[in-house]
């Protein structure tokens, strides 16, 4: 994983005497925590800044007054470990980081006590940054970890356990719903009377189609009232339209369609809340900190909205509380984002905004992938959307268009890792505090392929490689796919590819990697996609891939 450093951070890295700095920021709390004095860039308007006569502010640093030197390295994690299983679809456990805090003046006791400083610290988002003591926060720091505080341990120090957002994938979504008919229906009615529809979801064009299963008939619906399913089309998926008696069970049945990368992002970033971040302070409309005007822009001074909030072009913004009514708007689309040392300039689509400096406006962010009626409720700062989209651009010719039949509740992690990504040679991995994406492929023969040597690794003598027939060795790929709509556990089609050279070179019999895909269907592209992906898997694993 590569990290881009600012020029000041590079200068500090190259010094003989390096003093690292660690910073903890907890969402909604007024102070940040650090292991030493924390520096920031001096800006006009800073509390206590007095200006007289000729003056310039050219990268001057001052102490950050809201930083508390409470982090103790005794009990704080000094490494982040994660086991990745590319041949299983992703990470096997949730990465976590522990931060140990000194309870000076009982400040931390008050912080962790419910309804004192915060409603509750459990479940709060936390951001951990790494930098150098003589650099400015946050501009010259890198985001080391982003996660959820899921455990607090008290003792000599108070230790916060911060879990990677991966844990939010471990939720049940598209919960199976069952109601019953309140009256008999014949084989042609298009409005279905039921006891309660409150947990039945509505369709999303080209992504989610909604059905109900009554006896052996699958019926599509497009709308609902509190006690009816409306806009029905009978006898779907080769079932037979029939009459049904009162009190007959009516169960939810959904169809989910799309590419692996789009569906993964839509499932992670959709959820019960429209906005994943609310009440974010806007500095100015139109005018940047340096005085440059940009039409239709929201300005966030000293804040990198891409790193901190995960904003990307196409996301939506709503603003409130602006003095000028023209600057209050709902769900406008982001057209462009520019980030520099001054902060962020976010240009919005729609009607013209007007100049407003030192505004009282607040804004909220909605992901462009928040389109489903159910999902895992993650935010743009927790999902590496840029990497998901980069992988799609590179490998879209070998990625399938899925078509899932969902008849029971779905575990988010299992579904994303095992059903969306794994059959497409993809896997999730934590990167820069986000859920990111990797692609299973053999080494690529490209000009800028990195060679490991003394210039880019530490302690090379401690690096060991292992080859084994028990792990990362396969000579056969088996796909089971095209599962039946009615007998949903029955695969109707299979595909097998065997590497005979591998079986000759390592004569231990058949070692098959088995992939069951409930979303793969028979299309004109299926055989070509399966062939490409199977050959890539064998190219990586047929000679017992080295493990480090």
PDB file of C-alpha atoms in Angstrom, residues 39-217:
ATOM      1  CA  UNK A  39       1.219  21.695  15.546  1.00  0.00           C
ATOM      2  CA  UNK A  40      -1.149  23.409  13.095  1.00  0.00           C
ATOM      3  CA  UNK A  41      -0.803  26.000  10.376  1.00  0.00           C
ATOM      4  CA  UNK A  42      -1.359  29.556  11.583  1.00  0.00           C
ATOM      5  CA  UNK A  43      -4.363  31.157   9.911  1.00  0.00           C
ATOM      6  CA  UNK A  44      -5.991  34.550  10.047  1.00  0.00           C
ATOM      7  CA  UNK A  45      -8.780  34.387  12.609  1.00  0.00           C
ATOM      8  CA  UNK A  46      -6.975  32.000  14.991  1.00  0.00           C
ATOM      9  CA  UNK A  47      -7.729  32.670  18.639  1.00  0.00           C
ATOM     10  CA  UNK A  48      -4.952  34.810  20.186  1.00  0.00           C
ATOM     11  CA  UNK A  49      -3.375  35.779  16.858  1.00  0.00           C
ATOM     12  CA  UNK A  50      -2.435  39.476  16.907  1.00  0.00           C
ATOM     13  CA  UNK A  51      -1.458  41.179  13.636  1.00  0.00           C
ATOM     14  CA  UNK A  52       0.296  44.558  13.544  1.00  0.00           C
ATOM     15  CA  UNK A  53       2.207  46.317  10.772  1.00  0.00           C
ATOM     16  CA  UNK A  54       3.817  44.354   7.929  1.00  0.00           C
ATOM     17  CA  UNK A  55       3.159  40.643   8.227  1.00  0.00           C
ATOM     18  CA  UNK A  56       2.965  37.413   6.269  1.00  0.00           C
ATOM     19  CA  UNK A  57       1.732  33.943   7.090  1.00  0.00           C
ATOM     20  CA  UNK A  58       3.918  31.585   5.075  1.00  0.00           C
ATOM     21  CA  UNK A  59       3.557  28.119   6.499  1.00  0.00           C
ATOM     22  CA  UNK A  60       4.040  29.270  10.111  1.00  0.00           C
ATOM     23  CA  UNK A  61       3.119  26.660  12.714  1.00  0.00           C
ATOM     24  CA  UNK A  62       1.550  27.125  16.110  1.00  0.00           C
ATOM     25  CA  UNK A  63       0.396  24.767  18.842  1.00  0.00           C
ATOM     26  CA  UNK A  64      -3.077  23.279  18.392  1.00  0.00           C
ATOM     27  CA  UNK A  65      -4.920  24.402  21.513  1.00  0.00           C
ATOM     28  CA  UNK A  66      -7.574  21.668  21.535  1.00  0.00           C
ATOM     29  CA  UNK A  67      -4.979  18.839  21.534  1.00  0.00           C
ATOM     30  CA  UNK A  68      -4.553  16.851  24.753  1.00  0.00           C
ATOM     31  CA  UNK A  69      -1.294  14.992  25.345  1.00  0.00           C
ATOM     32  CA  UNK A  70      -3.050  11.933  26.790  1.00  0.00           C
ATOM     33  CA  UNK A  71      -2.012   9.024  24.529  1.00  0.00           C
ATOM     34  CA  UNK A  72       0.237   6.501  26.271  1.00  0.00           C
ATOM     35  CA  UNK A  73       2.215   4.036  24.185  1.00  0.00           C
ATOM     36  CA  UNK A  74       1.838   1.591  27.084  1.00  0.00           C
ATOM     37  CA  UNK A  75      -1.202  -0.300  25.874  1.00  0.00           C
ATOM     38  CA  UNK A  76      -1.422   1.356  22.444  1.00  0.00           C
ATOM     39  CA  UNK A  77      -1.071  -0.938  19.430  1.00  0.00           C
ATOM     40  CA  UNK A  78       2.289  -0.743  17.691  1.00  0.00           C
ATOM     41  CA  UNK A  79       1.245  -2.882  14.715  1.00  0.00           C
ATOM     42  CA  UNK A  80      -1.855  -3.621  12.663  1.00  0.00           C
ATOM     43  CA  UNK A  81      -2.173  -7.251  11.623  1.00  0.00           C
ATOM     44  CA  UNK A  82      -4.639  -8.710   9.164  1.00  0.00           C
ATOM     45  CA  UNK A  83      -4.870 -12.125   7.577  1.00  0.00           C
ATOM     46  CA  UNK A  84      -6.136 -11.942   4.014  1.00  0.00           C
ATOM     47  CA  UNK A  85      -7.444 -15.002   2.223  1.00  0.00           C
ATOM     48  CA  UNK A  86      -7.635 -14.086  -1.438  1.00  0.00           C
ATOM     49  CA  UNK A  87      -8.853 -17.562  -2.299  1.00  0.00           C
ATOM     50  CA  UNK A  88     -11.767 -17.207   0.152  1.00  0.00           C
ATOM     51  CA  UNK A  89     -13.019 -13.732  -0.801  1.00  0.00           C
ATOM     52  CA  UNK A  90     -11.543 -11.423   1.817  1.00  0.00           C
ATOM     53  CA  UNK A  91     -10.384 -10.810   5.349  1.00  0.00           C
ATOM     54  CA  UNK A  92     -10.978 -13.537   7.934  1.00  0.00           C
ATOM     55  CA  UNK A  93     -11.278 -11.182  10.897  1.00  0.00           C
ATOM     56  CA  UNK A  94     -11.955  -7.564  11.742  1.00  0.00           C
ATOM     57  CA  UNK A  95      -8.796  -5.485  12.081  1.00  0.00           C
ATOM     58  CA  UNK A  96      -8.667  -3.405  15.231  1.00  0.00           C
ATOM     59  CA  UNK A  97      -6.392  -0.825  16.837  1.00  0.00           C
ATOM     60  CA  UNK A  98      -6.083  -0.055  20.542  1.00  0.00           C
ATOM     61  CA  UNK A  99      -5.369   3.422  21.905  1.00  0.00           C
ATOM     62  CA  UNK A 100      -4.388   3.794  25.577  1.00  0.00           C
ATOM     63  CA  UNK A 101      -5.340   7.111  27.199  1.00  0.00           C
ATOM     64  CA  UNK A 102      -4.109   8.657  30.460  1.00  0.00           C
ATOM     65  CA  UNK A 103      -7.067   9.687  32.597  1.00  0.00           C
ATOM     66  CA  UNK A 104      -5.708  13.126  33.511  1.00  0.00           C
ATOM     67  CA  UNK A 105      -8.130  15.121  35.707  1.00  0.00           C
ATOM     68  CA  UNK A 106     -10.646  12.327  34.985  1.00  0.00           C
ATOM     69  CA  UNK A 107     -11.164  13.795  31.518  1.00  0.00           C
ATOM     70  CA  UNK A 108     -11.315  10.317  29.965  1.00  0.00           C
ATOM     71  CA  UNK A 109     -13.648   9.010  32.668  1.00  0.00           C
ATOM     72  CA  UNK A 110     -16.085  11.755  31.737  1.00  0.00           C
ATOM     73  CA  UNK A 111     -15.577  10.979  28.041  1.00  0.00           C
ATOM     74  CA  UNK A 112     -16.463   7.288  28.387  1.00  0.00           C
ATOM     75  CA  UNK A 113     -19.351   7.843  30.830  1.00  0.00           C
ATOM     76  CA  UNK A 114     -22.709   7.766  28.987  1.00  0.00           C
ATOM     77  CA  UNK A 115     -24.514  11.114  28.680  1.00  0.00           C
ATOM     78  CA  UNK A 116     -21.689  13.195  30.186  1.00  0.00           C
ATOM     79  CA  UNK A 117     -19.506  14.428  27.305  1.00  0.00           C
ATOM     80  CA  UNK A 118     -21.168  12.246  24.657  1.00  0.00           C
ATOM     81  CA  UNK A 119     -24.392  10.274  24.528  1.00  0.00           C
ATOM     82  CA  UNK A 120     -22.151   7.196  24.450  1.00  0.00           C
ATOM     83  CA  UNK A 121     -18.623   6.534  23.239  1.00  0.00           C
ATOM     84  CA  UNK A 122     -19.464   2.965  22.206  1.00  0.00           C
ATOM     85  CA  UNK A 123     -20.330   2.963  18.526  1.00  0.00           C
ATOM     86  CA  UNK A 124     -18.616   6.330  17.892  1.00  0.00           C
ATOM     87  CA  UNK A 125     -16.390   6.783  14.882  1.00  0.00           C
ATOM     88  CA  UNK A 126     -12.706   7.322  15.575  1.00  0.00           C
ATOM     89  CA  UNK A 127      -9.921   8.539  13.305  1.00  0.00           C
ATOM     90  CA  UNK A 128      -6.251   7.768  13.952  1.00  0.00           C
ATOM     91  CA  UNK A 129      -3.578   9.816  12.160  1.00  0.00           C
ATOM     92  CA  UNK A 130       0.191   9.360  11.907  1.00  0.00           C
ATOM     93  CA  UNK A 131       2.718  12.079  11.247  1.00  0.00           C
ATOM     94  CA  UNK A 132       5.794  13.844  12.571  1.00  0.00           C
ATOM     95  CA  UNK A 133       5.917  16.114  15.604  1.00  0.00           C
ATOM     96  CA  UNK A 134       7.206  19.134  13.650  1.00  0.00           C
ATOM     97  CA  UNK A 135       4.489  18.875  10.960  1.00  0.00           C
ATOM     98  CA  UNK A 136       1.043  20.473  10.727  1.00  0.00           C
ATOM     99  CA  UNK A 137      -2.095  18.551  11.632  1.00  0.00           C
ATOM    100  CA  UNK A 138      -4.063  17.458   9.690  1.00  0.00           C
ATOM    101  CA  UNK A 139      -2.476  18.570   6.386  1.00  0.00           C
ATOM    102  CA  UNK A 140       0.878  16.762   6.812  1.00  0.00           C
ATOM    103  CA  UNK A 141      -0.508  13.649   8.529  1.00  0.00           C
ATOM    104  CA  UNK A 142      -1.769  10.445   6.932  1.00  0.00           C
ATOM    105  CA  UNK A 143      -4.913   8.616   7.938  1.00  0.00           C
ATOM    106  CA  UNK A 144      -3.676   5.475   9.653  1.00  0.00           C
ATOM    107  CA  UNK A 145      -6.992   3.992  10.704  1.00  0.00           C
ATOM    108  CA  UNK A 146     -10.708   4.749  10.674  1.00  0.00           C
ATOM    109  CA  UNK A 147     -13.135   2.665  12.660  1.00  0.00           C
ATOM    110  CA  UNK A 148     -15.798   2.264  15.312  1.00  0.00           C
ATOM    111  CA  UNK A 149     -15.094   2.237  19.057  1.00  0.00           C
ATOM    112  CA  UNK A 150     -16.514  -1.146  20.010  1.00  0.00           C
ATOM    113  CA  UNK A 151     -14.891  -1.749  23.400  1.00  0.00           C
ATOM    114  CA  UNK A 152     -13.675   0.316  26.357  1.00  0.00           C
ATOM    115  CA  UNK A 153     -11.420  -1.174  29.050  1.00  0.00           C
ATOM    116  CA  UNK A 154     -10.684   0.709  32.268  1.00  0.00           C
ATOM    117  CA  UNK A 155      -7.618   0.256  34.464  1.00  0.00           C
ATOM    118  CA  UNK A 156      -4.434   2.210  35.128  1.00  0.00           C
ATOM    119  CA  UNK A 157      -5.102   3.720  31.695  1.00  0.00           C
ATOM    120  CA  UNK A 158      -8.324   3.629  29.705  1.00  0.00           C
ATOM    121  CA  UNK A 159      -8.015   1.650  26.471  1.00  0.00           C
ATOM    122  CA  UNK A 160     -10.295   2.198  23.485  1.00  0.00           C
ATOM    123  CA  UNK A 161     -10.572  -0.610  20.944  1.00  0.00           C
ATOM    124  CA  UNK A 162     -11.248   0.759  17.467  1.00  0.00           C
ATOM    125  CA  UNK A 163     -12.557  -1.796  14.980  1.00  0.00           C
ATOM    126  CA  UNK A 164     -12.261  -1.457  11.197  1.00  0.00           C
ATOM    127  CA  UNK A 165     -15.521  -0.580   9.366  1.00  0.00           C
ATOM    128  CA  UNK A 166     -15.393  -4.154   8.054  1.00  0.00           C
ATOM    129  CA  UNK A 167     -17.373  -5.069  11.167  1.00  0.00           C
ATOM    130  CA  UNK A 168     -20.393  -3.143   9.860  1.00  0.00           C
ATOM    131  CA  UNK A 169     -20.617  -5.702   7.065  1.00  0.00           C
ATOM    132  CA  UNK A 170     -21.583  -8.320   9.648  1.00  0.00           C
ATOM    133  CA  UNK A 171     -25.246  -7.320   9.647  1.00  0.00           C
ATOM    134  CA  UNK A 172     -28.371  -9.021   8.354  1.00  0.00           C
ATOM    135  CA  UNK A 173     -29.974  -7.221   5.422  1.00  0.00           C
ATOM    136  CA  UNK A 174     -33.030  -7.903   3.275  1.00  0.00           C
ATOM    137  CA  UNK A 175     -34.584  -9.597   6.271  1.00  0.00           C
ATOM    138  CA  UNK A 176     -37.004 -12.306   5.177  1.00  0.00           C
ATOM    139  CA  UNK A 177     -40.572 -11.042   5.663  1.00  0.00           C
ATOM    140  CA  UNK A 178     -43.720 -13.146   5.957  1.00  0.00           C
ATOM    141  CA  UNK A 179     -47.350 -12.066   6.248  1.00  0.00           C
ATOM    142  CA  UNK A 180     -50.642 -13.694   5.254  1.00  0.00           C
ATOM    143  CA  UNK A 181     -53.545 -13.093   2.912  1.00  0.00           C
ATOM    144  CA  UNK A 182     -56.559 -11.394   4.486  1.00  0.00           C
ATOM    145  CA  UNK A 183     -58.911 -12.576   1.739  1.00  0.00           C
ATOM    146  CA  UNK A 184     -59.027 -15.170  -1.006  1.00  0.00           C
ATOM    147  CA  UNK A 185     -57.587 -14.201  -4.396  1.00  0.00           C
ATOM    148  CA  UNK A 186     -58.199 -15.727  -7.811  1.00  0.00           C
ATOM    149  CA  UNK A 187     -55.562 -16.395 -10.484  1.00  0.00           C
ATOM    150  CA  UNK A 188     -55.759 -12.947 -12.115  1.00  0.00           C
ATOM    151  CA  UNK A 189     -56.102 -10.169  -9.509  1.00  0.00           C
ATOM    152  CA  UNK A 190     -53.291  -7.604  -9.490  1.00  0.00           C
ATOM    153  CA  UNK A 191     -53.803  -6.254  -5.973  1.00  0.00           C
ATOM    154  CA  UNK A 192     -52.927  -8.662  -3.160  1.00  0.00           C
ATOM    155  CA  UNK A 193     -54.633  -8.072   0.247  1.00  0.00           C
ATOM    156  CA  UNK A 194     -52.339  -8.950   3.157  1.00  0.00           C
ATOM    157  CA  UNK A 195     -52.205  -8.402   6.898  1.00  0.00           C
ATOM    158  CA  UNK A 196     -49.205  -6.021   6.904  1.00  0.00           C
ATOM    159  CA  UNK A 197     -46.697  -4.734   4.333  1.00  0.00           C
ATOM    160  CA  UNK A 198     -44.566  -2.537   6.605  1.00  0.00           C
ATOM    161  CA  UNK A 199     -41.377  -4.587   6.118  1.00  0.00           C
ATOM    162  CA  UNK A 200     -41.787  -5.297   2.410  1.00  0.00           C
ATOM    163  CA  UNK A 201     -39.442  -3.086   0.390  1.00  0.00           C
ATOM    164  CA  UNK A 202     -40.165  -1.300  -2.871  1.00  0.00           C
ATOM    165  CA  UNK A 203     -38.278  -1.843  -6.150  1.00  0.00           C
ATOM    166  CA  UNK A 204     -35.344   0.176  -7.494  1.00  0.00           C
ATOM    167  CA  UNK A 205     -35.223   0.468 -11.276  1.00  0.00           C
ATOM    168  CA  UNK A 206     -32.637  -1.830 -12.927  1.00  0.00           C
ATOM    169  CA  UNK A 207     -31.251  -2.977  -9.549  1.00  0.00           C
ATOM    170  CA  UNK A 208     -33.915  -4.447  -7.257  1.00  0.00           C
ATOM    171  CA  UNK A 209     -37.137  -6.165  -8.382  1.00  0.00           C
ATOM    172  CA  UNK A 210     -39.654  -7.119  -5.703  1.00  0.00           C
ATOM    173  CA  UNK A 211     -41.848 -10.224  -5.516  1.00  0.00           C
ATOM    174  CA  UNK A 212     -43.980 -12.169  -3.085  1.00  0.00           C
ATOM    175  CA  UNK A 213     -44.210 -15.965  -2.974  1.00  0.00           C
ATOM    176  CA  UNK A 214     -47.650 -17.419  -2.199  1.00  0.00           C
ATOM    177  CA  UNK A 215     -47.836 -21.220  -2.173  1.00  0.00           C
ATOM    178  CA  UNK A 216     -45.907 -22.176  -5.333  1.00  0.00           C
ATOM    179  CA  UNK A 217     -46.596 -18.946  -7.251  1.00  0.00           C
TER     180      UNK A 217
END
